Each structure stands twice: as C-alpha cells, then as structure tokens.
C-alpha cells in the first residue's frame, strides 16, 4: 500500500507542477479512459528544432493518472518530439517507481497515450504504446 | 449435498454458506464484500447443485431419450417452473432463459421492437438507466427512426413523476425503466409507472436486475408486460438471465436468434417456430447455470424475500446514518426509506479509483467508476462515484470496517 501511494505520487497528485492549459500550442490532444471516466488533455509547445519547450496537462482522474501526467510532462520538457514518440510503458513506470496491476496500469499510461497521440497527430489515441 | 431450501432468515449464520466470504484479500486483510450490486457471492448449495448436474446427469436437454438426458431435462424445466413461481408468472411458458438481463432487454428491442415500432414512435426510458436499458434502444432508434424520451431524475434522485405525465401525453408505444437504480439505489414506484403507462396505451418493460435480488417482485401484482433480470446478482451463477413476457405478447413476437431448439420444423428454405418459451431459446442453453439459478431461487425463497428485504433495509439505513456523519463524504440519491442496498458517494478531493484501491488494502471490496450509468453521472455532474452495496451476508460490522477505512483514505489523500 505504501508502495502504490508513495510520497511522490501523493505529493504530485495534491500539488502538480504542470497543471494547466497552453494556448496557443503546437500539439494538443485529449482522451479518456472509458472504464473510469478519467479524462486528460495535454498541450505541448515546441521550438523550431522540434524540442519540447513547454507542456501542461488538464482534466481529471485518480491520483495515479494525475501523478503520472505530471511526472511525464516533467520528463518530456527539453526532449525532442521524436524521442518522446519512442517512450514506452516502462519509461512511465520508471518515473512512477511502482508496479501496477492491469486495471491501474491503464490509469498510469493514459497520459503517455495522450501525448503520443498528440505528437503523432492522430485522430484517436490507441492502446499500442 | 446441501439443500438450498433448508435456510431461514437467520442472517448471522448465512455468511457461513458463502465460501468466498471467508477468504482474505491480497494484502492479508479479511474480505468485506460490498460489491453485490455488481454480482452477488454464491452459496455452497448453489455451487453444489451445478456440480451435481455435471458430475451425475450431464447431458444435452430436450432431445435425448436416455436416462441422463431425461434427468437433465427434468432438472432444467423444473428450475424454470420454480423461477416462474418466484416472480409470480402465470406459466413457465412466460420464462425465457437468456444470458443475462442485458440480453433479455436486447431480445425485446430486437424482436418486439422491430415488429412493433416504426418511424416517429416513442419509447420512454429514464435518466437513471443502466447502459443495458439505453443502448439497445439507441441502436433501434438509429435503425427505425423512433424517438426516445427520458423521464428526468430530480435532484433528490427520484423519477420526476410530473414530467412523466407530460411524456405519457405523447402516447408512447413502450415504457422501459429500472425498478431500482444501481447507482442511486432509488426504488421506483413501478406499479404506478406501469399502470399509468398502460392507461396511456404503452407496453411496459421493467429492468429488475437490481430489484429482484432484494425484495419481492411479482409480475402479476406489478402488471408488467416484460421483465428482465440476471441470475448472478441473486446468488445464482453468471451466464443465465431471464426474460419474463406476457404470453400473448411473446406469442406474437418473431424469434430472436435462429437455430436448434427454437424450431418445430425446418425445411431447406423455411422453418416453423417452436412453442413458447423455446421459440426464443436457440441452441444449447446454459443448463448447469439454469439449474444453479433454480437452486438460488430455492435459497432465497427459503430465507423469505420479505426477510431479505428487511435485512437489506436495516443495513442500508445503518450505513446511510454512519456515512452521513462524515462531512467530506457526499451520498448520491434519496434517503434510506426510498432506496435499496446501494450507496454511491463522492469524497472531497479523492478520486473514486483511489478510494477503492485503498479500501481494498483493508479488505473492503467496493466499486469505483460510472457503474454503467454514464448519463446519470452526468446528470449529477460527477465523473465517477464509489459504490458500496449490501446483501444478505453483510452485517453492521462490514459497514464499520468500511467507515474506518474511508477515514484512512481521507487522511492519506484528502
Ligand atoms: C439496473 C441494471 N440493469 C441491467 C444490468 C445488466 O446486468 P447484466 O450485466 O447481468 O446483463 C445491471 C447490472 O449491473 C443493472 O444494475
């Protein structure tokens, strides 16, 4: 129990560093987890070389999806769009530092799904990360 | 072999009959099962009845001449009779086995709906329906250009009966609604809704998935035309549900699925439908599950549905009273006097998923999400809720464990 809700997750859920919306932006995407109704939008700004300069998330969800969003955004700022497109499930789990069962995994991975769909310019997010 | 008929309304000892309730969860805590609105646990005698069929009489039904086939057919049809009696049906011809309540409602939409509904016709539903009583009608609305009207839900969580009168003035063809909300717990005045629908010339379908497990439901008394429920929420197995239909209506309806068992005669290019209820039961049915549901009905009848009802009300009242004392917890829906054993709530600053997760560490099994009622959650402007639901094996102690654990959640995340 102390594992799943470790201090970092509780703290980032309570006071996220990257909550908000960016208008205008270069990439934006929004999606939800139909199982629980969690809804996340991520806005991204990039420079001319294709590096992410700013990003923010909005929407609502459980502590895991909120903390995961915040930590993911922290980790992508300064990265190139192409590198972020290559991020995997393991990268997100490393950021969170926890192990998750199949149901909560969906919560944790929703922000990655959303940011990748935005960067790929997809009509719809997919589960294949 | 345990006889499902032997039990009485001694609720202190009933829990012992449910094997799952004696286990621990992954954290090592004792299980406190508060998710019976999703599916109930199953008593030993029901499991044994199904096991006995597989071990002793396993055979396909209706066509066989041998001993096993005769035994299996007798057990299956006998279960149908007891289930018919349990819901007050005039005859077992009116009891059609389906996979679940969802399939029963789809059967009505597909068969009765396609025969009787045309462009512009009105079907009345309510804002508190489970997706099972929404989507089949949306599919039909798309296909047939029928119009859906919704009885609104008041802020208290009751059906708005005044608006209902206005909707009835539009002369709907069908009124299909839930007897008890799986989120608000609201028990709707089914008898009144049905008699008013009848007076307006509409056919009625009652979704009894939540009500039938909890209190006496009698189709004759309610005067319902159709009624749908699932076995798995009332101590029976998954994989079997029931569509009750008034005989005259069922007789006029075209078949749902085609294949073996539902026919009397088959030619290369045509068929003649079988008699009721077999016309609607294509292919090999869920034989063991039907037998299990028969046993579940014996179990509940032995306890007495009035006793089941009284116990449910008592626990719900207690739960509402103690949950009400938590200022950061908000219950959706009406007071205890108007609801069955379902309490959905939100917790200030904590997402339902996190609530359910932390409760699980204390062994408390609740459900988090929209409970297959997204429009209803939208109505109350909440994306999701946490739901605790109670059944015959729950006690005050279970409620106390829930409350203790909720305090912990609040301290940790709130
Ligand atoms: C009110 C109501 N109707 C219908 C259903 C659907 O039951 P099933 O999934 O067994 O078909 C449920 C189950 O949650 C329910 O609560």
mmCIF file with all atom_site columns, C-alpha atoms in Angstrom, chain A:
data_model
loop_
_atom_site.group_PDB
_atom_site.id
_atom_site.type_symbol
_atom_site.label_atom_id
_atom_site.label_alt_id
_atom_site.label_comp_id
_atom_site.label_asym_id
_atom_site.label_entity_id
_atom_site.label_seq_id
_atom_site.pdbx_PDB_ins_code
_atom_site.Cartn_x
_atom_site.Cartn_y
_atom_site.Cartn_z
_atom_site.occupancy
_atom_site.B_iso_or_equiv
_atom_site.pdbx_formal_charge
_atom_site.auth_seq_id
_atom_site.auth_comp_id
_atom_site.auth_asym_id
_atom_site.auth_atom_id
_atom_site.pdbx_PDB_model_num
ATOM 1   C CA . UNK A 1 1   ? 0.000   0.000  0.000   1.00 0.00 ? 1   UNK A CA 1
ATOM 2   C CA . UNK A 1 2   ? 2.769   2.405  0.889   1.00 0.00 ? 2   UNK A CA 1
ATOM 3   C CA . UNK A 1 3   ? 4.290   1.393  -2.415  1.00 0.00 ? 3   UNK A CA 1
ATOM 4   C CA . UNK A 1 4   ? 1.457   2.413  -4.690  1.00 0.00 ? 4   UNK A CA 1
ATOM 5   C CA . UNK A 1 5   ? 0.769   5.693  -2.921  1.00 0.00 ? 5   UNK A CA 1
ATOM 6   C CA . UNK A 1 6   ? 4.374   6.574  -2.203  1.00 0.00 ? 6   UNK A CA 1
ATOM 7   C CA . UNK A 1 7   ? 5.086   10.109 -1.143  1.00 0.00 ? 7   UNK A CA 1
ATOM 8   C CA . UNK A 1 8   ? 5.976   11.256 -4.656  1.00 0.00 ? 8   UNK A CA 1
ATOM 9   C CA . UNK A 1 9   ? 2.608   10.211 -6.067  1.00 0.00 ? 9   UNK A CA 1
ATOM 10  C CA . UNK A 1 10  ? 0.595   11.695 -3.241  1.00 0.00 ? 10  UNK A CA 1
ATOM 11  C CA . UNK A 1 11  ? 2.558   14.923 -3.497  1.00 0.00 ? 11  UNK A CA 1
ATOM 12  C CA . UNK A 1 12  ? 2.277   15.250 -7.276  1.00 0.00 ? 12  UNK A CA 1
ATOM 13  C CA . UNK A 1 13  ? -1.417  14.439 -7.132  1.00 0.00 ? 13  UNK A CA 1
ATOM 14  C CA . UNK A 1 14  ? -2.019  17.080 -4.488  1.00 0.00 ? 14  UNK A CA 1
ATOM 15  C CA . UNK A 1 15  ? 0.140   19.817 -5.977  1.00 0.00 ? 15  UNK A CA 1
ATOM 16  C CA . UNK A 1 16  ? 1.102   19.104 -9.552  1.00 0.00 ? 16  UNK A CA 1
ATOM 17  C CA . UNK A 1 17  ? 3.801   21.256 -11.137 1.00 0.00 ? 17  UNK A CA 1
ATOM 18  C CA . UNK A 1 18  ? 2.467   21.202 -14.673 1.00 0.00 ? 18  UNK A CA 1
ATOM 19  C CA . UNK A 1 19  ? -1.261  21.585 -14.409 1.00 0.00 ? 19  UNK A CA 1
ATOM 20  C CA . UNK A 1 20  ? -2.900  23.953 -16.865 1.00 0.00 ? 20  UNK A CA 1
ATOM 21  C CA . UNK A 1 21  ? -3.609  24.640 -20.494 1.00 0.00 ? 21  UNK A CA 1
ATOM 22  C CA . UNK A 1 22  ? -1.370  26.209 -23.104 1.00 0.00 ? 22  UNK A CA 1
ATOM 23  C CA . UNK A 1 23  ? -2.994  28.420 -25.723 1.00 0.00 ? 23  UNK A CA 1
ATOM 24  C CA . UNK A 1 24  ? -1.745  28.640 -28.379 1.00 0.00 ? 24  UNK A CA 1
ATOM 25  C CA . UNK A 1 25  ? 0.122   25.341 -28.591 1.00 0.00 ? 25  UNK A CA 1
ATOM 26  C CA . UNK A 1 26  ? 1.811   23.230 -31.211 1.00 0.00 ? 26  UNK A CA 1
ATOM 27  C CA . UNK A 1 27  ? 0.257   19.940 -30.191 1.00 0.00 ? 27  UNK A CA 1
ATOM 28  C CA . UNK A 1 28  ? -2.815  19.191 -28.149 1.00 0.00 ? 28  UNK A CA 1
ATOM 29  C CA . UNK A 1 29  ? -4.741  16.053 -27.504 1.00 0.00 ? 29  UNK A CA 1
ATOM 30  C CA . UNK A 1 30  ? -7.390  14.836 -25.143 1.00 0.00 ? 30  UNK A CA 1
ATOM 31  C CA . UNK A 1 31  ? -8.620  11.351 -24.359 1.00 0.00 ? 31  UNK A CA 1
ATOM 32  C CA . UNK A 1 32  ? -10.332 9.396  -21.668 1.00 0.00 ? 32  UNK A CA 1
ATOM 33  C CA . UNK A 1 33  ? -10.214 6.017  -20.090 1.00 0.00 ? 33  UNK A CA 1
ATOM 34  C CA . UNK A 1 34  ? -13.717 4.750  -20.783 1.00 0.00 ? 34  UNK A CA 1
ATOM 35  C CA . UNK A 1 35  ? -13.550 2.344  -17.852 1.00 0.00 ? 35  UNK A CA 1
ATOM 36  C CA . UNK A 1 36  ? -13.333 5.007  -15.198 1.00 0.00 ? 36  UNK A CA 1
ATOM 37  C CA . UNK A 1 37  ? -14.010 8.262  -16.996 1.00 0.00 ? 37  UNK A CA 1
ATOM 38  C CA . UNK A 1 38  ? -10.544 9.674  -16.337 1.00 0.00 ? 38  UNK A CA 1
ATOM 39  C CA . UNK A 1 39  ? -10.015 12.453 -18.822 1.00 0.00 ? 39  UNK A CA 1
ATOM 40  C CA . UNK A 1 40  ? -6.685  14.032 -19.659 1.00 0.00 ? 40  UNK A CA 1
ATOM 41  C CA . UNK A 1 41  ? -5.638  16.751 -22.056 1.00 0.00 ? 41  UNK A CA 1
ATOM 42  C CA . UNK A 1 42  ? -2.039  17.574 -22.765 1.00 0.00 ? 42  UNK A CA 1
ATOM 43  C CA . UNK A 1 43  ? -0.826  20.698 -24.563 1.00 0.00 ? 43  UNK A CA 1
ATOM 44  C CA . UNK A 1 44  ? 2.717   20.956 -25.924 1.00 0.00 ? 44  UNK A CA 1
ATOM 45  C CA . UNK A 1 45  ? 4.841   23.801 -27.293 1.00 0.00 ? 45  UNK A CA 1
ATOM 46  C CA . UNK A 1 46  ? 7.989   23.123 -29.316 1.00 0.00 ? 46  UNK A CA 1
ATOM 47  C CA . UNK A 1 47  ? 10.841  25.158 -30.752 1.00 0.00 ? 47  UNK A CA 1
ATOM 48  C CA . UNK A 1 48  ? 11.907  25.217 -34.400 1.00 0.00 ? 48  UNK A CA 1
ATOM 49  C CA . UNK A 1 49  ? 14.273  22.303 -33.903 1.00 0.00 ? 49  UNK A CA 1
ATOM 50  C CA . UNK A 1 50  ? 11.404  20.113 -32.673 1.00 0.00 ? 50  UNK A CA 1
ATOM 51  C CA . UNK A 1 51  ? 12.276  20.181 -28.995 1.00 0.00 ? 51  UNK A CA 1
ATOM 52  C CA . UNK A 1 52  ? 9.577   20.472 -26.363 1.00 0.00 ? 52  UNK A CA 1
ATOM 53  C CA . UNK A 1 53  ? 9.842   23.778 -24.534 1.00 0.00 ? 53  UNK A CA 1
ATOM 54  C CA . UNK A 1 54  ? 6.637   23.747 -22.533 1.00 0.00 ? 54  UNK A CA 1
ATOM 55  C CA . UNK A 1 55  ? 3.862   21.318 -21.739 1.00 0.00 ? 55  UNK A CA 1
ATOM 56  C CA . UNK A 1 56  ? 0.867   21.151 -19.408 1.00 0.00 ? 56  UNK A CA 1
ATOM 57  C CA . UNK A 1 57  ? -1.975  18.787 -18.573 1.00 0.00 ? 57  UNK A CA 1
ATOM 58  C CA . UNK A 1 58  ? -5.583  19.313 -17.580 1.00 0.00 ? 58  UNK A CA 1
ATOM 59  C CA . UNK A 1 59  ? -8.623  17.152 -16.946 1.00 0.00 ? 59  UNK A CA 1
ATOM 60  C CA . UNK A 1 60  ? -9.436  14.906 -14.039 1.00 0.00 ? 60  UNK A CA 1
ATOM 61  C CA . UNK A 1 61  ? -8.567  11.470 -12.827 1.00 0.00 ? 61  UNK A CA 1
ATOM 62  C CA . UNK A 1 62  ? -7.230  9.342  -9.998  1.00 0.00 ? 62  UNK A CA 1
ATOM 63  C CA . UNK A 1 63  ? -4.005  10.014 -8.112  1.00 0.00 ? 63  UNK A CA 1
ATOM 64  C CA . UNK A 1 64  ? -2.079  7.586  -10.310 1.00 0.00 ? 64  UNK A CA 1
ATOM 65  C CA . UNK A 1 65  ? -3.120  9.190  -13.596 1.00 0.00 ? 65  UNK A CA 1
ATOM 66  C CA . UNK A 1 66  ? -2.590  12.716 -12.241 1.00 0.00 ? 66  UNK A CA 1
ATOM 67  C CA . UNK A 1 67  ? 0.853   11.988 -10.834 1.00 0.00 ? 67  UNK A CA 1
ATOM 68  C CA . UNK A 1 68  ? 1.774   10.089 -13.960 1.00 0.00 ? 68  UNK A CA 1
ATOM 69  C CA . UNK A 1 69  ? 0.765   13.073 -16.102 1.00 0.00 ? 69  UNK A CA 1
ATOM 70  C CA . UNK A 1 70  ? 2.777   15.476 -14.030 1.00 0.00 ? 70  UNK A CA 1
ATOM 71  C CA . UNK A 1 71  ? 5.890   13.304 -13.958 1.00 0.00 ? 71  UNK A CA 1
ATOM 72  C CA . UNK A 1 72  ? 5.620   12.513 -17.649 1.00 0.00 ? 72  UNK A CA 1
ATOM 73  C CA . UNK A 1 73  ? 5.451   16.175 -18.567 1.00 0.00 ? 73  UNK A CA 1
ATOM 74  C CA . UNK A 1 74  ? 8.397   16.964 -16.362 1.00 0.00 ? 74  UNK A CA 1
ATOM 75  C CA . UNK A 1 75  ? 10.392  14.303 -18.167 1.00 0.00 ? 75  UNK A CA 1
ATOM 76  C CA . UNK A 1 76  ? 9.493   15.368 -21.721 1.00 0.00 ? 76  UNK A CA 1
ATOM 77  C CA . UNK A 1 77  ? 10.365  19.028 -21.395 1.00 0.00 ? 77  UNK A CA 1
ATOM 78  C CA . UNK A 1 78  ? 13.670  19.518 -23.231 1.00 0.00 ? 78  UNK A CA 1
ATOM 79  C CA . UNK A 1 79  ? 13.285  16.275 -25.171 1.00 0.00 ? 79  UNK A CA 1
ATOM 80  C CA . UNK A 1 80  ? 12.746  16.114 -28.919 1.00 0.00 ? 80  UNK A CA 1
ATOM 81  C CA . UNK A 1 81  ? 9.335   15.188 -30.239 1.00 0.00 ? 81  UNK A CA 1
ATOM 82  C CA . UNK A 1 82  ? 10.880  12.174 -31.936 1.00 0.00 ? 82  UNK A CA 1
ATOM 83  C CA . UNK A 1 83  ? 12.315  10.894 -28.655 1.00 0.00 ? 83  UNK A CA 1
ATOM 84  C CA . UNK A 1 84  ? 9.013   11.269 -26.864 1.00 0.00 ? 84  UNK A CA 1
ATOM 85  C CA . UNK A 1 85  ? 7.288   9.300  -29.596 1.00 0.00 ? 85  UNK A CA 1
ATOM 86  C CA . UNK A 1 86  ? 9.627   6.434  -28.697 1.00 0.00 ? 86  UNK A CA 1
ATOM 87  C CA . UNK A 1 87  ? 8.788   6.452  -24.978 1.00 0.00 ? 87  UNK A CA 1
ATOM 88  C CA . UNK A 1 88  ? 7.349   3.210  -23.623 1.00 0.00 ? 88  UNK A CA 1
ATOM 89  C CA . UNK A 1 89  ? 5.287   1.867  -20.788 1.00 0.00 ? 89  UNK A CA 1
ATOM 90  C CA . UNK A 1 90  ? 8.498   1.037  -18.906 1.00 0.00 ? 90  UNK A CA 1
ATOM 91  C CA . UNK A 1 91  ? 9.600   4.666  -19.060 1.00 0.00 ? 91  UNK A CA 1
ATOM 92  C CA . UNK A 1 92  ? 6.390   5.747  -17.351 1.00 0.00 ? 92  UNK A CA 1
ATOM 93  C CA . UNK A 1 93  ? 6.604   3.030  -14.725 1.00 0.00 ? 93  UNK A CA 1
ATOM 94  C CA . UNK A 1 94  ? 10.191  4.086  -14.028 1.00 0.00 ? 94  UNK A CA 1
ATOM 95  C CA . UNK A 1 95  ? 9.021   7.642  -13.481 1.00 0.00 ? 95  UNK A CA 1
ATOM 96  C CA . UNK A 1 96  ? 6.333   6.482  -11.053 1.00 0.00 ? 96  UNK A CA 1
ATOM 97  C CA . UNK A 1 97  ? 8.579   3.916  -9.413  1.00 0.00 ? 97  UNK A CA 1
ATOM 98  C CA . UNK A 1 98  ? 5.750   1.491  -8.724  1.00 0.00 ? 98  UNK A CA 1
ATOM 99  C CA . UNK A 1 99  ? 4.333   -1.757 -10.010 1.00 0.00 ? 99  UNK A CA 1
ATOM 100 C CA . UNK A 1 100 ? 0.755   -1.820 -11.184 1.00 0.00 ? 100 UNK A CA 1
ATOM 101 C CA . UNK A 1 101 ? -1.926  -4.399 -11.881 1.00 0.00 ? 101 UNK A CA 1
ATOM 102 C CA . UNK A 1 102 ? -3.745  -4.410 -15.226 1.00 0.00 ? 102 UNK A CA 1
ATOM 103 C CA . UNK A 1 103 ? -6.528  -2.019 -14.193 1.00 0.00 ? 103 UNK A CA 1
ATOM 104 C CA . UNK A 1 104 ? -4.360  0.671  -12.641 1.00 0.00 ? 104 UNK A CA 1
ATOM 105 C CA . UNK A 1 105 ? -1.833  0.330  -15.448 1.00 0.00 ? 105 UNK A CA 1
ATOM 106 C CA . UNK A 1 106 ? -4.414  1.959  -17.711 1.00 0.00 ? 106 UNK A CA 1
ATOM 107 C CA . UNK A 1 107 ? -4.550  4.945  -15.351 1.00 0.00 ? 107 UNK A CA 1
ATOM 108 C CA . UNK A 1 108 ? -0.789  5.304  -15.342 1.00 0.00 ? 108 UNK A CA 1
ATOM 109 C CA . UNK A 1 109 ? -0.436  5.008  -19.107 1.00 0.00 ? 109 UNK A CA 1
ATOM 110 C CA . UNK A 1 110 ? -3.255  7.322  -20.136 1.00 0.00 ? 110 UNK A CA 1
ATOM 111 C CA . UNK A 1 111 ? -1.017  10.448 -20.259 1.00 0.00 ? 111 UNK A CA 1
ATOM 112 C CA . UNK A 1 112 ? 1.580   8.673  -22.427 1.00 0.00 ? 112 UNK A CA 1
ATOM 113 C CA . UNK A 1 113 ? -1.190  7.535  -24.739 1.00 0.00 ? 113 UNK A CA 1
ATOM 114 C CA . UNK A 1 114 ? -2.492  11.087 -24.927 1.00 0.00 ? 114 UNK A CA 1
ATOM 115 C CA . UNK A 1 115 ? 0.845   12.823 -25.535 1.00 0.00 ? 115 UNK A CA 1
ATOM 116 C CA . UNK A 1 116 ? 1.871   10.312 -28.201 1.00 0.00 ? 116 UNK A CA 1
ATOM 117 C CA . UNK A 1 117 ? -1.446  10.608 -29.988 1.00 0.00 ? 117 UNK A CA 1
ATOM 118 C CA . UNK A 1 118 ? -0.985  14.386 -29.938 1.00 0.00 ? 118 UNK A CA 1
ATOM 119 C CA . UNK A 1 119 ? 2.552   14.247 -31.269 1.00 0.00 ? 119 UNK A CA 1
ATOM 120 C CA . UNK A 1 120 ? 1.633   11.761 -33.971 1.00 0.00 ? 120 UNK A CA 1
ATOM 121 C CA . UNK A 1 121 ? -1.306  13.967 -34.878 1.00 0.00 ? 121 UNK A CA 1
ATOM 122 C CA . UNK A 1 122 ? -3.748  11.103 -34.563 1.00 0.00 ? 122 UNK A CA 1
ATOM 123 C CA . UNK A 1 123 ? -7.487  11.323 -34.707 1.00 0.00 ? 123 UNK A CA 1
ATOM 124 C CA . UNK A 1 124 ? -7.724  8.918  -31.844 1.00 0.00 ? 124 UNK A CA 1
ATOM 125 C CA . UNK A 1 125 ? -5.385  7.543  -29.204 1.00 0.00 ? 125 UNK A CA 1
ATOM 126 C CA . UNK A 1 126 ? -4.574  3.851  -29.336 1.00 0.00 ? 126 UNK A CA 1
ATOM 127 C CA . UNK A 1 127 ? -3.634  1.336  -26.709 1.00 0.00 ? 127 UNK A CA 1
ATOM 128 C CA . UNK A 1 128 ? -0.486  0.242  -28.530 1.00 0.00 ? 128 UNK A CA 1
ATOM 129 C CA . UNK A 1 129 ? 2.244   2.283  -26.961 1.00 0.00 ? 129 UNK A CA 1
#
